Amino acid sequence: MHDEDGYFDERVAARYDESAAEMFDPAVVDPVVDLLVEHAGSGRALELGIGTGRIALPLAQRGVPIHGIELSKAMLARLRAKPGGEDIPVAIGDFATTIVDGTFSLAYLVFNTIMNLTTQAAQVACFRNVAAHLEPGGCFLVEVGVPGLQRLPPGETIRAFHVSETRWGFDEFDVARQGLISHHFEIVDGRLERFSVPFRYAWPSELDLMAQLAGMSLRDRWSGWKREPFTSDSRKHVSVWEKPV
Ligand SMILES: C[S@@+](CC[C@H](N)C(=O)[O-])C[C@H]1O[C@@H](n2cnc3c(N)ncnc32)[C@H](O)[C@@H]1O
């Protein structure tokens, strides 16, 4: 199913920027970078799951010294091929356990990537690993969806999240295990390609508890990058936990 690069192998990496094109739109990226610049202050930032540099490259251009952790050499190769991509130090490994030199004022994990850790133990380890890398007063910022269970009719396990002429996406829920497999189907060059990734979803409150286990506490929770309020209707959250001074 997948190799040492995880689910973001050569085939996925080759098309990542194209298939996530709407996430590269400056209208999406700019508010992310603005908030991250503010939280990094005059310190260094660490991106977990840095990928092809969608956020890291514009953040570096804004003058924030940035490091990354990334499992997939195929994704890293795409970052390296971009202008400025050679200048960002990246450790290859699992961000739940990989240690990099020095401390950071900001660590961040965007685009639902915390859910790529498919066990509670791995997610807890990730919070602990981040806390160990933060300076006192530093913060961990996560962007992730609120589990979509309110939109899953009782007894059903599949929900469409994208339907268009050439692309279809279905989430398959395993409610008993907080498991979710996102199935992506896309017509590429006249052929149907499939990409299925397993996730573990978690409620905001469970993430707060993971932060607490790692010695951090919630500073802010918004529903978007422009500090929109988080409400019962919010479909995602941008949360910031801080390490005590
Ligand atoms: C959805 S992509 C996001 C990439 C980038 N952060 C962005 O916003 O475009 C998730 C990335 O996290 C990486 N990743 C997933 N699980 C990981 C893990 N346990 N350790 C390190 N990297 C991981 C994947 O290889 C992939 O590059």
CSV table of C-alpha atoms and ligand atoms in Angstrom, one decimal:
chain,number,residue,atom,x,y,z
A,1,MET,CA,0.0,0.0,0.0
A,2,HIS,CA,2.7,2.5,0.9
A,3,ASP,CA,6.5,2.7,1.3
A,4,GLU,CA,8.9,4.4,3.7
A,5,ASP,CA,7.6,7.8,2.5
A,6,GLY,CA,4.3,7.0,4.1
A,7,TYR,CA,1.1,7.8,2.2
A,8,PHE,CA,2.8,10.8,0.5
A,9,ASP,CA,4.9,8.7,-1.8
A,10,GLU,CA,6.4,9.6,-5.2
A,11,ARG,CA,3.1,9.2,-7.0
A,12,VAL,CA,1.3,11.5,-4.6
A,13,ALA,CA,4.2,14.0,-4.2
A,14,ALA,CA,4.4,14.5,-7.9
A,15,ARG,CA,0.8,15.8,-8.1
A,16,TYR,CA,0.5,17.3,-4.5
A,17,ASP,CA,0.7,21.0,-5.5
A,18,GLU,CA,-1.6,20.5,-8.4
A,19,SER,CA,-4.3,18.4,-6.6
A,20,ALA,CA,-4.2,20.8,-3.6
A,21,ALA,CA,-4.1,23.9,-5.8
A,22,GLU,CA,-6.8,25.8,-4.0
A,23,MET,CA,-4.8,25.5,-0.8
A,24,PHE,CA,-1.8,27.3,-2.5
A,25,ASP,CA,-4.0,30.3,-3.4
A,26,PRO,CA,-2.6,33.5,-1.8
A,27,ALA,CA,-6.1,34.1,-0.4
A,28,VAL,CA,-5.7,30.9,1.6
A,29,VAL,CA,-1.9,31.1,2.3
A,30,ASP,CA,-1.6,34.8,3.3
A,31,PRO,CA,-3.8,34.7,6.4
A,32,VAL,CA,-2.0,31.6,7.6
A,33,VAL,CA,1.4,33.2,7.2
A,34,ASP,CA,0.3,36.4,8.8
A,35,LEU,CA,-0.8,34.6,12.0
A,36,LEU,CA,2.3,32.4,12.0
A,37,VAL,CA,4.6,35.4,11.7
A,38,GLU,CA,2.9,37.0,14.6
A,39,HIS,CA,3.2,33.9,16.8
A,40,ALA,CA,6.8,33.3,15.8
A,41,GLY,CA,7.8,36.8,17.0
A,42,SER,CA,11.5,37.1,16.9
A,43,GLY,CA,12.1,33.4,17.4
A,44,ARG,CA,12.4,30.3,15.2
A,45,ALA,CA,9.5,28.2,13.8
A,46,LEU,CA,9.2,24.4,13.4
A,47,GLU,CA,6.8,23.0,10.9
A,48,LEU,CA,5.7,19.4,11.4
A,49,GLY,CA,4.9,17.7,8.1
A,50,ILE,CA,6.5,20.5,6.1
A,51,GLY,CA,5.6,18.8,2.8
A,52,THR,CA,6.4,20.7,-0.4
A,53,GLY,CA,6.7,24.0,1.5
A,54,ARG,CA,3.3,25.5,0.9
A,55,ILE,CA,3.5,27.5,4.1
A,56,ALA,CA,7.2,27.2,5.0
A,57,LEU,CA,8.5,29.0,1.9
A,58,PRO,CA,6.3,32.1,2.2
A,59,LEU,CA,7.0,32.2,6.0
A,60,ALA,CA,10.8,32.0,5.3
A,61,GLN,CA,10.3,34.9,2.8
A,62,ARG,CA,8.8,36.9,5.7
A,63,GLY,CA,12.1,36.5,7.6
A,64,VAL,CA,11.1,33.7,10.0
A,65,PRO,CA,13.9,31.2,10.5
A,66,ILE,CA,12.2,27.9,9.8
A,67,HIS,CA,13.0,24.2,10.3
A,68,GLY,CA,10.9,21.3,9.2
A,69,ILE,CA,10.2,17.6,10.0
A,70,GLU,CA,9.0,15.4,7.2
A,71,LEU,CA,8.5,11.7,6.7
A,72,SER,CA,8.4,11.7,2.9
A,73,LYS,CA,11.6,12.2,0.9
A,74,ALA,CA,9.4,12.5,-2.2
A,75,MET,CA,7.6,15.5,-0.7
A,76,LEU,CA,10.9,17.0,0.5
A,77,ALA,CA,12.4,16.7,-3.0
A,78,ARG,CA,9.6,19.0,-4.3
A,79,LEU,CA,10.4,21.5,-1.5
A,80,ARG,CA,14.1,21.3,-2.4
A,81,ALA,CA,13.3,22.0,-6.1
A,82,LYS,CA,11.6,25.3,-5.3
A,83,PRO,CA,13.4,28.7,-5.0
A,84,GLY,CA,14.6,29.0,-1.4
A,85,GLY,CA,13.7,25.3,-0.7
A,86,GLU,CA,17.4,24.3,-0.3
A,87,ASP,CA,17.8,26.8,2.6
A,88,ILE,CA,15.3,25.3,5.0
A,89,PRO,CA,16.8,22.6,7.3
A,90,VAL,CA,14.5,19.5,7.3
A,91,ALA,CA,14.9,16.4,9.5
A,92,ILE,CA,13.5,13.3,7.8
A,93,GLY,CA,11.4,11.3,10.3
A,94,ASP,CA,8.2,10.9,12.2
A,95,PHE,CA,7.2,14.2,13.8
A,96,ALA,CA,5.8,12.4,16.8
A,97,THR,CA,9.3,11.3,17.8
A,98,THR,CA,12.0,13.1,15.7
A,99,ILE,CA,14.2,15.5,17.6
A,100,VAL,CA,15.8,18.5,16.0
A,101,ASP,CA,18.5,20.8,17.4
A,102,GLY,CA,17.6,23.9,19.4
A,103,THR,CA,14.3,25.4,20.6
A,104,PHE,CA,11.5,27.2,18.9
A,105,SER,CA,9.1,30.0,19.8
A,106,LEU,CA,6.5,28.4,17.5
A,107,ALA,CA,5.7,24.9,16.3
A,108,TYR,CA,2.8,24.4,13.9
A,109,LEU,CA,0.9,21.6,12.2
A,110,VAL,CA,-1.6,22.6,9.5
A,111,PHE,CA,-4.0,21.1,7.0
A,112,ASN,CA,-5.3,18.3,9.3
A,113,THR,CA,-1.9,16.7,9.5
A,114,ILE,CA,-2.2,15.9,13.2
A,115,MET,CA,-4.8,13.3,12.1
A,116,ASN,CA,-2.2,11.5,10.0
A,117,LEU,CA,-1.0,10.0,13.4
A,118,THR,CA,-3.5,7.2,13.5
A,119,THR,CA,-3.3,6.3,17.2
A,120,GLN,CA,-4.0,8.3,20.4
A,121,ALA,CA,-0.5,7.3,21.7
A,122,ALA,CA,1.2,8.8,18.6
A,123,GLN,CA,-0.8,12.0,18.9
A,124,VAL,CA,0.0,12.3,22.6
A,125,ALA,CA,3.7,11.7,21.8
A,126,CYS,CA,3.5,14.4,19.2
A,127,PHE,CA,2.3,17.0,21.7
A,128,ARG,CA,5.1,15.9,24.1
A,129,ASN,CA,7.7,16.1,21.3
A,130,VAL,CA,6.5,19.6,20.4
A,131,ALA,CA,6.6,20.7,24.1
A,132,ALA,CA,10.2,19.5,24.4
A,133,HIS,CA,11.1,21.7,21.4
A,134,LEU,CA,9.4,24.9,22.6
A,135,GLU,CA,11.0,27.7,24.5
A,136,PRO,CA,9.2,28.7,27.7
A,137,GLY,CA,6.2,30.9,26.5
A,138,GLY,CA,6.4,29.3,23.1
A,139,CYS,CA,3.3,27.9,21.4
A,140,PHE,CA,2.0,25.0,19.3
A,141,LEU,CA,-0.5,26.0,16.7
A,142,VAL,CA,-2.7,23.3,15.0
A,143,GLU,CA,-5.2,23.6,12.2
A,144,VAL,CA,-7.5,20.6,12.0
A,145,GLY,CA,-11.1,19.8,11.2
A,146,VAL,CA,-13.8,19.2,13.8
A,147,PRO,CA,-14.9,15.5,13.5
A,148,GLY,CA,-17.8,15.6,11.0
A,149,LEU,CA,-20.0,13.2,12.9
A,150,GLN,CA,-23.0,15.6,13.0
A,151,ARG,CA,-23.2,15.2,9.2
A,152,LEU,CA,-23.0,11.4,9.3
A,153,PRO,CA,-26.5,9.9,9.4
A,154,PRO,CA,-27.0,7.2,12.1
A,155,GLY,CA,-26.0,3.7,10.8
A,156,GLU,CA,-24.0,5.1,7.9
A,157,THR,CA,-20.2,5.2,7.6
A,158,ILE,CA,-19.5,7.1,4.3
A,159,ARG,CA,-19.8,10.8,3.6
A,160,ALA,CA,-18.8,12.6,0.4
A,161,PHE,CA,-16.5,15.6,1.0
A,162,HIS,CA,-15.9,16.5,-2.6
A,163,VAL,CA,-17.8,15.9,-5.8
A,164,SER,CA,-16.9,17.5,-9.2
A,165,GLU,CA,-16.5,16.5,-12.8
A,166,THR,CA,-13.1,14.9,-12.4
A,167,ARG,CA,-12.6,14.4,-8.6
A,168,TRP,CA,-14.5,12.6,-5.9
A,169,GLY,CA,-13.7,12.3,-2.2
A,170,PHE,CA,-15.4,10.2,0.4
A,171,ASP,CA,-14.7,9.9,4.1
A,172,GLU,CA,-15.2,6.5,5.6
A,173,PHE,CA,-15.8,6.6,9.4
A,174,ASP,CA,-15.0,3.9,12.0
A,175,VAL,CA,-16.8,5.6,14.8
A,176,ALA,CA,-15.9,3.0,17.5
A,177,ARG,CA,-12.1,3.6,16.9
A,178,GLN,CA,-12.2,7.3,16.0
A,179,GLY,CA,-10.9,6.2,12.6
A,180,LEU,CA,-11.4,7.8,9.3
A,181,ILE,CA,-10.1,6.9,5.8
A,182,SER,CA,-10.3,9.6,3.2
A,183,HIS,CA,-10.7,8.1,-0.2
A,184,HIS,CA,-9.7,10.4,-3.1
A,185,PHE,CA,-10.6,9.4,-6.7
A,186,GLU,CA,-9.4,11.6,-9.6
A,187,ILE,CA,-9.3,11.2,-13.4
A,188,VAL,CA,-5.7,11.9,-14.5
A,189,ASP,CA,-4.8,11.7,-18.1
A,190,GLY,CA,-8.0,9.7,-18.8
A,191,ARG,CA,-7.3,7.2,-16.0
A,192,LEU,CA,-9.0,6.9,-12.6
A,193,GLU,CA,-6.4,7.3,-9.8
A,194,ARG,CA,-7.1,6.4,-6.2
A,195,PHE,CA,-5.4,7.7,-3.1
A,196,SER,CA,-6.7,6.6,0.3
A,197,VAL,CA,-5.2,7.9,3.6
A,198,PRO,CA,-6.1,6.7,7.1
A,199,PHE,CA,-6.6,9.3,9.9
A,200,ARG,CA,-7.5,9.4,13.5
A,201,TYR,CA,-9.9,12.2,14.3
A,202,ALA,CA,-10.0,13.8,17.7
A,203,TRP,CA,-12.3,16.4,19.4
A,204,PRO,CA,-10.8,19.8,20.3
A,205,SER,CA,-11.2,18.8,24.0
A,206,GLU,CA,-9.1,15.6,23.5
A,207,LEU,CA,-6.4,17.7,21.9
A,208,ASP,CA,-6.6,20.1,24.9
A,209,LEU,CA,-6.0,17.0,27.2
A,210,MET,CA,-3.0,16.0,25.1
A,211,ALA,CA,-1.6,19.5,25.4
A,212,GLN,CA,-2.2,19.3,29.2
A,213,LEU,CA,-0.4,15.9,29.4
A,214,ALA,CA,2.5,17.6,27.6
A,215,GLY,CA,2.5,20.5,30.1
A,216,MET,CA,0.8,23.1,27.8
A,217,SER,CA,-2.5,24.9,28.0
A,218,LEU,CA,-4.9,26.4,25.5
A,219,ARG,CA,-4.3,30.1,24.7
A,220,ASP,CA,-6.7,30.6,21.8
A,221,ARG,CA,-9.1,28.7,19.6
A,222,TRP,CA,-10.6,30.2,16.4
A,223,SER,CA,-12.5,28.7,13.5
A,224,GLY,CA,-10.1,30.2,11.0
A,225,TRP,CA,-6.9,32.0,10.3
A,226,LYS,CA,-8.5,35.4,10.6
A,227,ARG,CA,-9.4,34.7,14.2
A,228,GLU,CA,-13.1,34.0,13.4
A,229,PRO,CA,-14.9,32.8,16.5
A,230,PHE,CA,-15.1,29.1,17.2
A,231,THR,CA,-18.7,28.0,17.6
A,232,SER,CA,-21.0,24.9,17.6
A,233,ASP,CA,-21.2,25.2,13.8
A,234,SER,CA,-17.4,25.5,13.2
A,235,ARG,CA,-16.1,22.8,10.9
A,236,LYS,CA,-12.5,23.3,11.8
A,237,HIS,CA,-10.3,25.0,14.4
A,238,VAL,CA,-7.1,26.8,14.6
A,239,SER,CA,-5.9,26.2,18.2
A,240,VAL,CA,-2.9,27.6,20.0
A,241,TRP,CA,-1.5,25.9,23.2
A,242,GLU,CA,1.4,27.5,25.1
A,243,LYS,CA,4.2,26.2,27.2
A,244,PRO,CA,4.4,28.0,30.5
A,245,VAL,CA,7.0,30.7,31.0
B,1,LIG,C1,-1.4,17.2,3.9
B,1,LIG,S1,0.3,17.3,3.8
B,1,LIG,C2,0.6,18.9,4.4
B,1,LIG,C3,1.9,19.5,3.9
B,1,LIG,C4,2.1,20.9,4.2
B,1,LIG,N1,2.2,21.1,5.7
B,1,LIG,C5,1.0,21.8,3.6
B,1,LIG,O1,0.3,22.4,4.4
B,1,LIG,O2,0.9,21.8,2.4
B,1,LIG,C6,0.9,16.3,5.1
B,1,LIG,C7,2.4,16.1,5.2
B,1,LIG,O3,2.8,15.6,6.4
B,1,LIG,C8,3.7,14.5,6.2
B,1,LIG,N2,3.5,13.6,7.3
B,1,LIG,C9,2.4,12.8,7.6
B,1,LIG,N3,2.6,12.1,8.7
B,1,LIG,C10,3.8,12.4,9.1
B,1,LIG,C11,4.6,12.0,10.3
B,1,LIG,N4,4.1,11.1,11.2
B,1,LIG,N5,5.8,12.5,10.4
B,1,LIG,C12,6.3,13.4,9.5
B,1,LIG,N6,5.7,13.8,8.4
B,1,LIG,C13,4.4,13.3,8.3
B,1,LIG,C14,3.3,13.9,4.9
B,1,LIG,O4,4.4,13.2,4.3
B,1,LIG,C15,3.0,15.2,4.1
B,1,LIG,O5,4.1,15.8,3.5
